[in-house]
Coordinates of C-alpha atoms in Angstrom, one line a residue:
Chain A
M1 CA -31.8 21.1 9.6
V2 CA -31.7 20.9 13.3
S3 CA -28.2 21.0 13.7
V4 CA -27.9 24.3 12.2
P5 CA -29.9 26.4 14.6
L6 CA -28.2 24.2 17.4
F7 CA -25.0 25.4 16.1
M8 CA -26.2 29.1 16.0
F9 CA -27.3 29.0 19.7
L10 CA -24.1 27.2 20.9
L11 CA -22.1 29.9 18.9
F12 CA -23.9 32.8 20.7
I13 CA -23.8 31.1 24.1
A14 CA -20.1 30.4 23.7
I15 CA -19.5 34.0 23.0
T16 CA -21.5 35.6 25.6
L17 CA -19.9 33.3 28.3
G18 CA -16.5 34.5 27.2
I19 CA -17.4 38.1 27.8
T20 CA -19.1 37.0 31.2
F21 CA -15.8 35.5 32.0
W22 CA -14.1 38.7 30.8
A23 CA -16.5 41.1 32.6
S24 CA -16.2 38.9 35.8
K25 CA -12.8 40.3 36.6
R26 CA -13.8 43.8 36.1
S27 CA -16.9 43.6 38.1
Q28 CA -15.5 43.8 41.6
G29 CA -17.2 46.7 43.6
A30 CA -20.6 48.2 43.7
G31 CA -19.9 51.1 41.2
A32 CA -18.6 48.2 38.8
Y33 CA -20.9 45.6 39.4
F34 CA -24.0 47.6 39.2
A35 CA -23.1 50.5 36.6
A36 CA -19.9 48.9 34.7
S37 CA -18.0 51.5 36.7
R38 CA -19.9 54.3 34.7
Q39 CA -17.2 53.8 31.9
I40 CA -19.8 52.8 29.0
K41 CA -19.2 55.2 26.1
G42 CA -22.3 57.0 24.7
W43 CA -22.8 55.2 21.5
Q44 CA -22.2 51.5 23.4
N45 CA -24.8 52.5 25.9
G46 CA -27.2 53.7 23.0
I47 CA -26.8 50.2 21.5
A48 CA -27.2 48.6 24.8
V49 CA -30.2 50.7 25.7
A50 CA -31.8 49.3 22.1
G51 CA -30.8 45.6 23.0
D52 CA -32.2 46.3 26.4
Y53 CA -35.7 47.4 24.6
M54 CA -36.1 45.6 21.6
S55 CA -37.5 42.3 23.2
A56 CA -39.2 39.4 21.7
A57 CA -42.4 41.1 22.1
S58 CA -41.0 43.8 19.5
F59 CA -39.5 41.3 17.2
L60 CA -41.5 38.2 17.1
G61 CA -44.7 39.9 18.5
I62 CA -44.9 43.2 16.3
A63 CA -44.4 40.8 13.1
G64 CA -47.0 38.7 14.2
I65 CA -49.4 41.2 14.9
I66 CA -49.0 42.9 11.4
A67 CA -49.0 39.6 9.8
F68 CA -52.4 38.7 11.1
Q69 CA -53.9 42.2 11.7
G70 CA -52.1 44.4 9.4
Y71 CA -51.6 48.2 10.1
D72 CA -52.9 48.5 13.7
G73 CA -49.3 46.6 14.5
F74 CA -47.5 49.2 13.3
L75 CA -48.9 51.5 15.8
F76 CA -46.9 49.7 18.5
S77 CA -43.9 50.2 16.5
V78 CA -44.6 54.1 16.4
G79 CA -45.5 54.1 20.3
W80 CA -42.3 52.2 21.3
L81 CA -39.9 54.9 19.3
V82 CA -41.8 58.1 20.1
A83 CA -42.0 57.0 23.9
Y84 CA -37.8 57.7 23.9
L85 CA -38.7 61.6 23.6
T86 CA -40.2 61.5 27.2
V87 CA -36.8 59.6 28.1
L88 CA -34.8 62.0 26.6
L89 CA -36.7 65.4 27.4
V90 CA -37.9 64.8 31.0
I91 CA -35.9 61.8 32.8
A92 CA -32.5 60.7 31.5
E93 CA -30.4 63.8 32.4
P94 CA -32.0 64.5 35.7
L95 CA -31.9 60.8 36.8
R96 CA -27.9 60.4 35.8
N97 CA -27.2 63.6 37.7
A98 CA -28.9 62.8 41.0
G99 CA -28.9 59.0 41.1
K100 CA -26.4 56.2 41.8
Y101 CA -27.8 53.1 41.0
T102 CA -31.6 52.8 40.7
M103 CA -34.6 55.2 40.1
A104 CA -35.2 55.1 44.0
D105 CA -31.8 57.0 44.6
V106 CA -33.6 60.1 43.0
L107 CA -36.9 59.5 45.1
A108 CA -35.1 59.1 48.3
Y109 CA -33.0 62.5 47.6
R110 CA -35.4 64.5 49.4
L111 CA -38.0 62.2 50.8
K112 CA -37.7 59.5 53.7
P113 CA -35.7 57.0 52.2
R114 CA -37.0 54.0 53.8
P115 CA -40.8 54.1 52.9
V116 CA -40.0 55.3 49.4
R117 CA -37.3 52.8 48.6
A118 CA -39.5 50.0 49.8
M119 CA -42.5 50.7 47.7
A120 CA -39.9 51.5 44.5
A121 CA -38.3 48.3 44.8
L122 CA -41.8 46.9 45.2
S123 CA -42.6 48.4 41.9
T124 CA -39.3 47.4 40.2
L125 CA -39.5 44.0 41.2
T126 CA -43.0 43.6 39.8
V127 CA -42.5 45.3 36.5
S128 CA -39.2 43.3 36.0
T129 CA -40.5 39.9 37.1
F130 CA -43.8 40.0 35.2
Y131 CA -41.8 41.2 31.9
M132 CA -39.3 38.5 32.4
I133 CA -41.7 35.8 32.6
A134 CA -43.3 36.9 29.5
Q135 CA -39.9 36.7 28.0
M136 CA -38.9 33.5 29.2
V137 CA -42.5 31.4 28.3
G138 CA -41.5 33.0 24.9
A139 CA -38.2 31.8 24.6
G140 CA -39.1 28.0 25.9
A141 CA -41.8 28.1 23.2
L142 CA -39.5 29.1 20.4
V143 CA -36.6 26.9 21.7
K144 CA -38.9 24.1 22.0
L145 CA -40.3 24.7 18.4
L146 CA -36.6 25.0 17.1
L147 CA -34.7 22.0 18.8
G148 CA -37.8 20.1 19.4
G149 CA -35.9 17.1 18.9
Y150 CA -33.4 17.8 21.5
V151 CA -35.0 19.9 24.1
N152 CA -38.3 20.1 25.7
Y153 CA -40.1 23.5 26.8
N154 CA -39.1 22.9 30.6
Q155 CA -35.4 22.3 29.5
A156 CA -35.7 25.3 27.3
V157 CA -36.7 27.5 30.3
T158 CA -34.2 26.2 32.5
G159 CA -31.1 26.8 30.1
V160 CA -32.6 30.3 29.4
G161 CA -32.8 31.2 33.2
I162 CA -29.6 29.5 34.1
L163 CA -27.7 31.7 31.1
M164 CA -29.3 35.0 32.4
I165 CA -28.3 34.1 35.9
V166 CA -24.7 33.1 34.7
Y167 CA -24.5 36.7 33.1
V168 CA -25.9 38.8 36.0
V169 CA -23.9 36.9 39.0
F170 CA -20.5 36.5 37.3
G171 CA -20.5 39.4 34.8
G172 CA -22.6 42.1 36.6
M173 CA -23.6 45.2 34.3
L174 CA -20.6 45.0 32.4
A175 CA -21.4 41.5 30.8
T176 CA -25.1 42.6 30.6
T177 CA -24.1 45.5 28.7
W178 CA -22.0 43.6 26.1
V179 CA -24.7 40.9 25.8
Q180 CA -27.0 43.3 24.7
I181 CA -24.8 45.1 22.3
I182 CA -24.1 42.0 20.3
K183 CA -27.9 41.4 20.5
A184 CA -28.6 44.8 19.2
I185 CA -26.1 44.4 16.2
L186 CA -27.3 40.8 15.4
L187 CA -30.8 42.0 15.6
M188 CA -30.4 44.9 13.5
A189 CA -28.3 43.2 10.9
G190 CA -31.0 40.1 10.9
T191 CA -33.8 42.5 10.5
F192 CA -32.0 44.5 7.7
L193 CA -31.1 41.3 5.5
L194 CA -34.7 39.9 6.0
S195 CA -36.3 43.7 4.7
I196 CA -33.8 43.6 1.8
L197 CA -35.0 40.0 0.8
V198 CA -38.6 41.1 1.0
M199 CA -38.0 43.7 -1.3
A200 CA -35.8 41.4 -3.6
H201 CA -38.8 39.3 -3.7
F202 CA -41.0 42.1 -5.0
H203 CA -38.4 43.0 -7.2
F204 CA -37.5 46.1 -5.0
S205 CA -40.6 47.8 -6.1
F206 CA -42.3 49.7 -3.4
G207 CA -45.4 49.8 -5.7
D208 CA -45.7 45.9 -6.0
F209 CA -45.1 45.5 -2.2
F210 CA -47.7 47.8 -1.0
S211 CA -50.4 46.6 -3.5
A212 CA -49.5 43.2 -2.6
I213 CA -50.6 44.3 1.0
G214 CA -53.8 45.8 -0.2
H215 CA -55.1 42.1 -0.7
V216 CA -54.0 39.4 2.0
T217 CA -55.8 36.2 1.8
Y218 CA -56.7 33.9 4.2
H219 CA -59.3 31.8 6.1
D220 CA -61.4 33.1 9.0
A221 CA -62.0 30.9 12.1
K222 CA -65.0 29.5 10.3
G223 CA -63.2 28.3 7.2
A224 CA -64.3 30.8 4.7
E225 CA -62.0 32.5 2.4
V226 CA -61.3 36.5 3.5
V227 CA -59.3 39.1 1.2
K228 CA -58.3 42.1 3.3
D229 CA -56.6 45.2 2.7
F230 CA -54.0 45.0 5.5
M231 CA -53.1 48.8 5.2
T232 CA -56.5 49.8 6.7
P233 CA -56.4 50.6 10.4
G234 CA -59.0 49.1 12.4
L235 CA -58.4 45.3 11.7
R236 CA -57.3 45.0 15.5
Y237 CA -58.7 47.8 17.4
K238 CA -62.5 47.8 16.7
P239 CA -65.2 49.5 18.0
P240 CA -67.1 49.8 20.5
Y241 CA -63.8 50.0 22.8
G242 CA -60.9 49.6 20.4
P243 CA -60.3 53.0 19.7
L244 CA -60.1 54.0 23.4
D245 CA -57.7 50.9 23.8
L246 CA -55.5 52.3 21.1
V247 CA -55.3 55.6 22.8
S248 CA -54.7 53.8 26.4
L249 CA -51.9 51.6 24.8
G250 CA -50.4 54.9 23.3
L251 CA -50.5 56.5 26.8
A252 CA -48.7 53.5 28.7
L253 CA -46.0 53.1 25.9
I254 CA -45.5 57.1 25.8
F255 CA -44.8 57.3 29.6
G256 CA -44.1 53.9 30.6
T257 CA -40.7 53.6 28.9
A258 CA -39.5 56.5 31.0
G259 CA -40.6 54.2 34.0
L260 CA -39.2 50.9 33.2
P261 CA -36.4 50.2 35.6
H262 CA -34.2 48.0 33.3
I263 CA -34.1 51.0 30.8
L264 CA -33.4 53.7 33.6
V265 CA -30.4 51.8 35.3
R266 CA -28.6 51.9 31.8
F267 CA -28.2 55.6 32.4
Y268 CA -26.1 55.1 35.3
T269 CA -23.5 53.2 33.4
V270 CA -22.2 56.4 31.6
P271 CA -19.8 58.9 32.7
D272 CA -22.1 61.6 32.5
A273 CA -25.6 63.3 31.9
K274 CA -24.3 64.7 28.5
T275 CA -23.2 61.0 27.5
A276 CA -26.6 59.9 28.7
R277 CA -28.4 62.1 26.7
N278 CA -26.4 61.3 23.4
S279 CA -26.6 57.5 24.3
V280 CA -30.6 58.0 24.2
V281 CA -30.0 59.6 20.6
W282 CA -28.1 56.7 19.6
A283 CA -30.8 54.2 21.1
M284 CA -33.5 56.1 19.2
V285 CA -31.7 56.1 15.8
L286 CA -31.2 52.0 16.0
I287 CA -34.7 51.6 17.6
G288 CA -36.5 53.7 15.3
T289 CA -34.5 51.9 12.1
F290 CA -35.6 48.8 13.6
Y291 CA -39.4 49.7 14.2
I292 CA -39.8 51.1 10.6
M293 CA -38.3 47.9 9.1
T294 CA -41.2 45.8 11.0
T295 CA -43.1 47.1 8.1
F296 CA -41.1 44.6 5.9
L297 CA -41.2 42.0 8.5
G298 CA -44.9 42.1 9.5
F299 CA -46.5 42.6 6.0
G300 CA -43.7 40.6 4.3
A301 CA -44.8 37.6 6.4
A302 CA -48.6 38.5 5.7
T303 CA -48.2 38.6 1.8
I304 CA -45.1 36.0 1.4
V305 CA -46.0 33.6 4.0
G306 CA -49.7 34.3 4.6
P307 CA -51.8 34.0 8.0
D308 CA -53.0 30.4 7.3
F309 CA -49.3 29.0 6.9
I310 CA -48.3 30.9 9.9
K311 CA -51.3 29.7 11.9
T312 CA -50.5 25.8 11.3
H313 CA -46.5 26.5 11.7
G314 CA -46.0 27.7 15.1
G315 CA -48.7 30.4 15.5
T316 CA -48.2 34.3 15.2
N317 CA -44.8 34.8 16.9
M318 CA -43.3 32.6 14.7
S319 CA -44.0 35.0 11.8
A320 CA -40.6 36.6 11.3
P321 CA -38.6 33.3 11.5
L322 CA -40.9 31.6 8.8
L323 CA -40.7 34.4 6.6
A324 CA -36.8 34.1 7.0
Q325 CA -37.4 30.3 6.0
A326 CA -39.9 31.2 2.9
L327 CA -37.3 33.8 1.5
A328 CA -33.8 32.1 2.1
G329 CA -34.5 28.7 3.5
N330 CA -33.5 26.8 6.3
I331 CA -30.0 28.3 7.3
F332 CA -31.3 31.9 7.3
F333 CA -34.3 30.4 9.6
A334 CA -31.9 29.1 12.0
F335 CA -30.0 32.5 11.7
I336 CA -33.4 34.6 12.7
S337 CA -34.0 32.2 15.5
A338 CA -30.9 32.4 16.9
I339 CA -31.3 36.3 17.2
A340 CA -34.8 35.8 18.5
F341 CA -33.0 33.8 21.1
A342 CA -30.4 36.3 21.5
T343 CA -32.9 38.9 22.0
I344 CA -34.8 37.3 24.7
L345 CA -31.6 36.3 26.6
A346 CA -30.1 40.1 26.6
V347 CA -33.6 41.5 27.9
V348 CA -34.2 39.1 30.6
A349 CA -30.2 39.7 31.7
G350 CA -31.1 43.5 31.7
L351 CA -34.5 42.5 33.8
T352 CA -32.7 40.5 36.0
I353 CA -29.9 43.1 37.0
S354 CA -32.3 45.9 37.3
A355 CA -34.3 43.7 39.9
T356 CA -31.7 42.8 41.7
T357 CA -29.9 46.1 41.9
S358 CA -33.3 47.4 43.3
F359 CA -33.5 44.3 45.8
S360 CA -29.9 44.9 46.9
H361 CA -29.3 48.7 46.9
D362 CA -32.8 49.8 47.7
F363 CA -34.2 47.1 49.9
W364 CA -31.3 45.4 51.7
T365 CA -28.9 48.1 52.2
N366 CA -31.1 51.2 52.4
V367 CA -34.4 49.7 53.9
I368 CA -33.4 46.9 56.4
H369 CA -30.0 48.3 57.1
S370 CA -30.9 52.1 56.9
G371 CA -28.3 52.8 54.4
V372 CA -25.0 51.2 55.7
E373 CA -23.2 48.2 54.3
R374 CA -22.4 45.9 57.5
K375 CA -19.6 44.8 55.8
P376 CA -17.9 45.7 52.4
G377 CA -18.9 44.0 49.3
E378 CA -22.1 42.8 51.1
E379 CA -24.5 44.8 48.5
V380 CA -23.0 43.4 45.4
M381 CA -23.0 39.8 47.6
V382 CA -26.6 40.2 48.2
A383 CA -27.6 41.3 44.6
R384 CA -25.5 38.1 43.4
I385 CA -27.7 36.0 45.6
S386 CA -31.0 37.8 44.4
A387 CA -29.9 37.1 40.9
F388 CA -30.1 33.7 41.8
V389 CA -33.5 33.9 43.4
V390 CA -34.9 36.0 40.7
G391 CA -33.7 33.7 38.0
A392 CA -34.9 30.3 39.9
V393 CA -38.5 32.1 40.6
A394 CA -38.9 33.1 36.9
I395 CA -37.9 29.5 35.7
G396 CA -40.4 27.9 38.1
I397 CA -43.1 30.4 37.1
A398 CA -42.6 29.8 33.4
I399 CA -42.5 26.2 33.6
L400 CA -46.0 26.3 35.7
L401 CA -47.4 28.2 33.3
G402 CA -46.2 26.1 30.5
P403 CA -45.6 27.2 26.7
T404 CA -49.3 27.8 25.6
A405 CA -49.9 30.3 28.5
N406 CA -51.7 33.4 28.1
V407 CA -48.7 36.0 28.6
A408 CA -49.1 38.8 26.2
F409 CA -50.7 40.9 29.1
L410 CA -47.6 40.6 31.2
V411 CA -45.9 42.8 28.9
A412 CA -48.9 45.4 28.9
L413 CA -49.0 45.0 32.6
A414 CA -45.1 46.0 33.4
F415 CA -45.6 49.2 30.7
A416 CA -48.8 50.1 32.9
V417 CA -47.1 49.9 36.2
A418 CA -44.3 51.7 34.9
A419 CA -46.3 54.5 33.5
S420 CA -48.8 54.5 36.4
A421 CA -46.5 54.2 39.3
N422 CA -43.1 55.0 38.7
L423 CA -43.3 57.7 36.1
P424 CA -45.5 60.1 38.1
V425 CA -43.5 60.1 41.3
I426 CA -40.3 60.4 39.4
V427 CA -41.7 63.2 37.6
L428 CA -43.2 64.8 40.8
S429 CA -40.1 64.4 42.7
I430 CA -38.1 66.3 40.1
F431 CA -40.6 68.9 39.2
W432 CA -42.8 69.9 42.5
R433 CA -41.5 71.4 45.3
R434 CA -44.3 70.6 47.6
F435 CA -43.9 66.8 46.7
N436 CA -43.3 64.5 50.0
T437 CA -42.9 60.9 51.2
A438 CA -46.4 60.5 51.6
G439 CA -47.2 61.3 48.1
A440 CA -44.3 59.2 46.7
V441 CA -45.6 56.1 48.6
T442 CA -49.6 56.5 47.8
G443 CA -48.6 57.3 44.2
L444 CA -46.6 54.3 43.8
G445 CA -49.4 52.1 45.7
V446 CA -52.2 53.4 43.7
G447 CA -50.3 53.2 40.4
L448 CA -49.3 49.7 41.4
L449 CA -52.6 48.4 42.3
A450 CA -54.6 50.4 39.7
S451 CA -52.7 48.7 36.9
I452 CA -52.9 45.3 38.4
G453 CA -56.4 45.4 39.4
L454 CA -57.6 46.8 35.9
I455 CA -55.5 44.2 34.4
I456 CA -57.2 41.3 36.3
V457 CA -60.7 42.6 35.5
S458 CA -59.6 43.3 31.7
P459 CA -60.6 41.1 28.6
S460 CA -56.9 39.8 28.8
L461 CA -57.9 37.9 32.3
M462 CA -61.4 37.6 32.0
A463 CA -63.2 36.3 29.2
I464 CA -65.5 33.0 28.5
D465 CA -63.3 31.0 26.6
P466 CA -65.0 28.0 24.3
P467 CA -64.2 24.5 25.6
T468 CA -61.5 23.9 22.9
V469 CA -59.1 26.1 24.7
V470 CA -57.4 24.5 27.5
G471 CA -55.0 24.5 30.5
T472 CA -53.3 27.8 31.2
A473 CA -54.2 29.1 27.6
R474 CA -57.6 29.6 29.2
H475 CA -58.4 32.9 30.8
L476 CA -58.1 33.1 34.6
I477 CA -61.5 34.1 35.3
Q478 CA -64.2 32.8 33.1
A479 CA -66.7 35.6 33.0
K480 CA -67.4 38.8 31.0
A481 CA -64.4 41.6 31.6
L482 CA -65.5 44.1 34.1
F483 CA -63.1 46.9 32.5
P484 CA -63.4 46.8 28.7
L485 CA -59.9 47.9 27.7
E486 CA -56.8 45.6 27.5
N487 CA -54.4 48.4 28.5
P488 CA -55.5 50.2 31.6
G489 CA -53.2 53.3 31.2
I490 CA -56.0 55.8 30.2
L491 CA -57.4 55.2 33.8
S492 CA -54.4 54.0 35.9
I493 CA -51.7 56.7 35.0
P494 CA -54.5 59.7 36.2
L495 CA -54.9 57.5 39.2
G496 CA -51.1 57.3 39.8
F497 CA -51.1 61.1 39.6
I498 CA -53.9 61.9 41.7
G499 CA -52.8 59.4 44.3
A500 CA -49.5 61.0 44.7
I501 CA -51.0 64.6 44.6
V502 CA -53.9 63.8 47.2
G503 CA -51.4 61.7 49.3
T504 CA -48.7 65.1 49.2
L505 CA -51.6 67.5 50.1
L506 CA -52.7 65.2 53.1
S507 CA -49.6 65.5 54.9
N508 CA -46.7 68.4 55.4
E509 CA -43.0 67.7 55.2
P510 CA -41.0 70.7 55.6
S511 CA -37.6 68.8 55.3
S512 CA -38.8 67.8 51.5
Q513 CA -39.4 71.3 50.3
E514 CA -36.2 72.5 52.0
K515 CA -34.2 69.8 50.2
F516 CA -36.0 70.6 47.0
N517 CA -33.5 73.4 46.0
E518 CA -30.5 70.9 46.4
L519 CA -32.3 68.2 44.0
L520 CA -33.4 71.3 41.6
V521 CA -29.6 72.2 41.2
R522 CA -28.1 68.7 41.3
S523 CA -30.3 67.5 38.8
N524 CA -30.2 70.3 36.3
T525 CA -26.5 70.8 36.5
G526 CA -24.7 67.6 37.3
L527 CA -22.8 69.4 40.4
G528 CA -21.7 66.4 42.3
A529 CA -23.1 63.9 40.2
E530 CA -21.4 60.5 40.3
R531 CA -18.2 59.9 38.5
A532 CA -16.8 57.6 36.3
G533 CA -14.1 55.2 38.3
S534 CA -12.8 52.0 39.0
H535 CA -15.4 51.4 41.8
Chain B
M1 CA -12.8 55.0 45.1
A2 CA -14.6 57.7 43.0
E3 CA -14.6 61.1 44.6
E4 CA -17.1 61.9 47.3
R5 CA -20.2 63.6 46.0
Y6 CA -20.2 67.6 46.5
Q7 CA -21.6 68.6 49.7
T8 CA -22.7 71.8 50.9
S9 CA -24.9 73.6 53.5
Q10 CA -28.8 74.1 52.8
A11 CA -28.1 77.9 52.6
I12 CA -25.6 77.2 49.8
W13 CA -28.0 75.0 48.0
D14 CA -30.9 77.8 48.4
K15 CA -28.5 80.5 47.2
M16 CA -27.3 78.6 44.2
A17 CA -31.3 78.0 43.0
N18 CA -32.2 81.3 43.6
S19 CA -28.9 82.7 41.7
Q20 CA -29.3 84.4 38.3
E21 CA -27.5 82.5 36.3
F22 CA -29.5 79.3 37.7
K23 CA -32.8 80.9 37.0
D24 CA -31.5 81.7 33.5
L25 CA -30.5 77.8 32.9
M26 CA -34.1 77.0 34.0
A27 CA -35.6 79.6 31.8
T28 CA -33.5 78.0 28.9
K29 CA -34.5 74.8 29.6
R30 CA -38.0 75.3 29.7
T31 CA -38.2 77.6 26.5
F32 CA -37.3 74.4 24.7
I33 CA -38.5 71.2 26.6
V34 CA -42.0 72.5 27.4
P35 CA -43.1 73.4 23.9
A36 CA -41.2 70.4 22.6
F37 CA -43.1 68.0 24.9
I38 CA -46.3 69.2 24.3
F39 CA -46.1 69.4 20.4
F40 CA -45.0 65.5 20.4
V41 CA -47.8 64.4 22.6
L42 CA -49.9 66.2 20.6
Y43 CA -48.6 65.1 17.1
Y44 CA -48.2 61.3 18.6
F45 CA -51.9 61.0 20.0
A46 CA -53.5 62.9 16.8
L47 CA -52.4 59.0 15.5
P48 CA -54.6 56.8 17.6
V49 CA -57.3 59.3 17.4
L50 CA -57.5 59.6 14.0
D51 CA -56.9 55.9 13.3
G52 CA -59.6 54.9 16.2
Y53 CA -62.3 57.6 15.4
A54 CA -61.8 58.5 11.8
P55 CA -60.7 55.1 10.0
Q56 CA -62.3 55.8 6.5
F57 CA -60.5 59.0 6.3
M58 CA -57.1 57.7 7.4
A59 CA -57.5 54.8 4.8
T60 CA -57.6 57.5 2.1
K61 CA -54.9 56.1 -0.6
V62 CA -52.3 58.9 -1.2
I63 CA -49.8 57.0 -3.4
G64 CA -50.7 53.7 -4.8
N65 CA -51.7 51.4 -2.0
V66 CA -50.1 53.3 0.7
N67 CA -52.9 55.3 2.8
L68 CA -52.8 58.6 4.9
A69 CA -52.6 56.2 8.0
Y70 CA -49.4 54.6 6.9
L71 CA -47.7 57.8 6.0
F72 CA -48.9 59.7 9.5
A73 CA -47.4 56.8 11.6
L74 CA -44.3 56.7 9.6
S75 CA -43.8 60.7 9.8
Q76 CA -43.7 59.9 13.5
F77 CA -40.4 58.5 13.2
F78 CA -38.7 61.4 11.4
M79 CA -41.0 63.8 13.9
A80 CA -38.9 61.8 16.7
W81 CA -35.7 62.2 15.2
I82 CA -35.9 65.6 14.4
I83 CA -37.0 66.7 18.0
A84 CA -34.0 64.5 19.1
G85 CA -31.7 66.1 17.2
L86 CA -33.0 69.9 18.0
Y87 CA -32.8 68.9 21.5
V88 CA -29.2 67.8 21.3
K89 CA -28.5 71.1 19.9
A90 CA -30.3 73.1 22.3
A91 CA -28.7 71.2 25.2
N92 CA -25.5 72.2 24.3
N93 CA -26.4 75.4 25.3
F94 CA -27.9 74.2 28.7
D95 CA -24.6 72.3 29.2
R96 CA -22.8 75.9 28.9
L97 CA -24.7 77.4 31.3
A98 CA -24.6 74.5 33.7
K99 CA -21.0 74.6 33.6
D100 CA -20.4 78.0 34.6
I101 CA -22.9 77.3 37.8
V102 CA -20.6 74.4 38.7
A103 CA -17.4 76.2 38.3
K104 CA -18.9 79.0 40.7
A105 CA -20.3 76.3 43.0
E106 CA -16.7 74.8 43.5
T107 CA -15.3 78.4 44.5
L108 CA -18.2 78.9 46.8
K109 CA -17.3 75.9 48.7
G110 CA -13.6 76.9 48.6
G111 CA -10.3 74.9 48.3
K112 CA -11.3 71.4 47.1

């Protein structure tokens, strides 16, 4: 059976490398490399946004949480879609109208570019790298499980890393976009098939399906048989702190998505703000449909496969592939696993290009060299080199951590930083005339430090493990958590805003206020926005 | 090379920002975006708050084993799609107003 997943992996890799080769000839020049010449169509970008966004955490992670903890897992699905209303109503169009390649372009408009871009690049690299490491550890574990006889964890991680480097270095944003489009279509098709098979198992009776969810049977840690109604809220988020954690998670999702650099850069690949808007709507249709189908994936795995079997066959993250195996055998298992692999590759490629764009455009060209390329093509050259470096660093860290590493908190961290550091400064820069450089720098700094600091002292990193837990699976700090919530959003988002506001009020920058009218007109009308072109 | 970005003087930006057309555009946008934003945030956070603090109530069965919690969660998807649809419709109006401002700005700049 190993040869079938191997064949499917190789087929996907061959197709994406073909696209990269095609794209490489069209990715000369900064506009082409960083923004696919701004010629991606609305529906294409919508599918690519969906492909960029629906990570292994969505596909494997949510299915796993629902399979083990029922309804509470579905709340992730809800938050991950509703978050796009913030993107649609507040962020996408002003960003497309006023920016060029990165979110920092909008901030730098009326603020002092060097300090603001330096901080924004730091925040972007933090979000992207942490998120990427979480994906790579997941990919390594997945590939190892599927192709155990052929590759080990380290080889799997290295393979994923090399592929993402190749896509980004040679194919730029154009190749990344098409890898994301193909992945999104595969993911939607696979999830749809799986949902149909789940319903076929219940003879297409929703009544039977939902009543099966009413009594999921499994054995707890002590070996006692438990029967639970998985539709009940509160199986994961239990008192005393669960309810607050749930609200905090919601805040990070709703306000974090609009600050994720790899999502924001996608809006520069379309010709104008109207297309950016339409692409958000396309993305919302796909993402919403997908997340509604997590009902079938998660509850299907809980009722048809059962938590006991999943626990002994690869753990929570294998819920969706194991469901496929139970319903339609090994070939379908291989197909779903190959989709999971494609999912991870497309997301890491998106993360890599946003990280390298920020490093090269924000930090190298604008911070170090004051906004001028010393020779033509330098910015793209630096981006290609930094893609190598980012990829190598991510491979190294993922190998050091190993397949059992406790990395789920990295995803929470990425959303928390995006919501607490990036979003406040983007919003204030677009909407608040008084806002200035000091405010942006303190807002980014406080948001970043508050998210990281609170996660370090949260139950994600601080807990006392029993001696049976070994290596990197152990919590980093063996002590009782100082902050009771896994998601810092409820505290770190207000802190980010307060940092930005206090920093602003403590200093005076007339030039920032004078240029507010220009940014206001540009971001709301699209006057003088970057246009589509071959360069 | 793509066209150079539209550049003009500070005085003209100020004039544009203070023009009646631009104020109308901003007012039109605000009339839709502010209530829509407040509505979706309240509607969304009602879900984790009710699930977290009134789990028994949310576990009330509505149809067979399907409870209030799941139906309310499911309704969020439709809420998001409906607001997105309404926004796209409203935004056509923003585009029309913005187009006039851009056209006027090109003539202000003259020649180009």
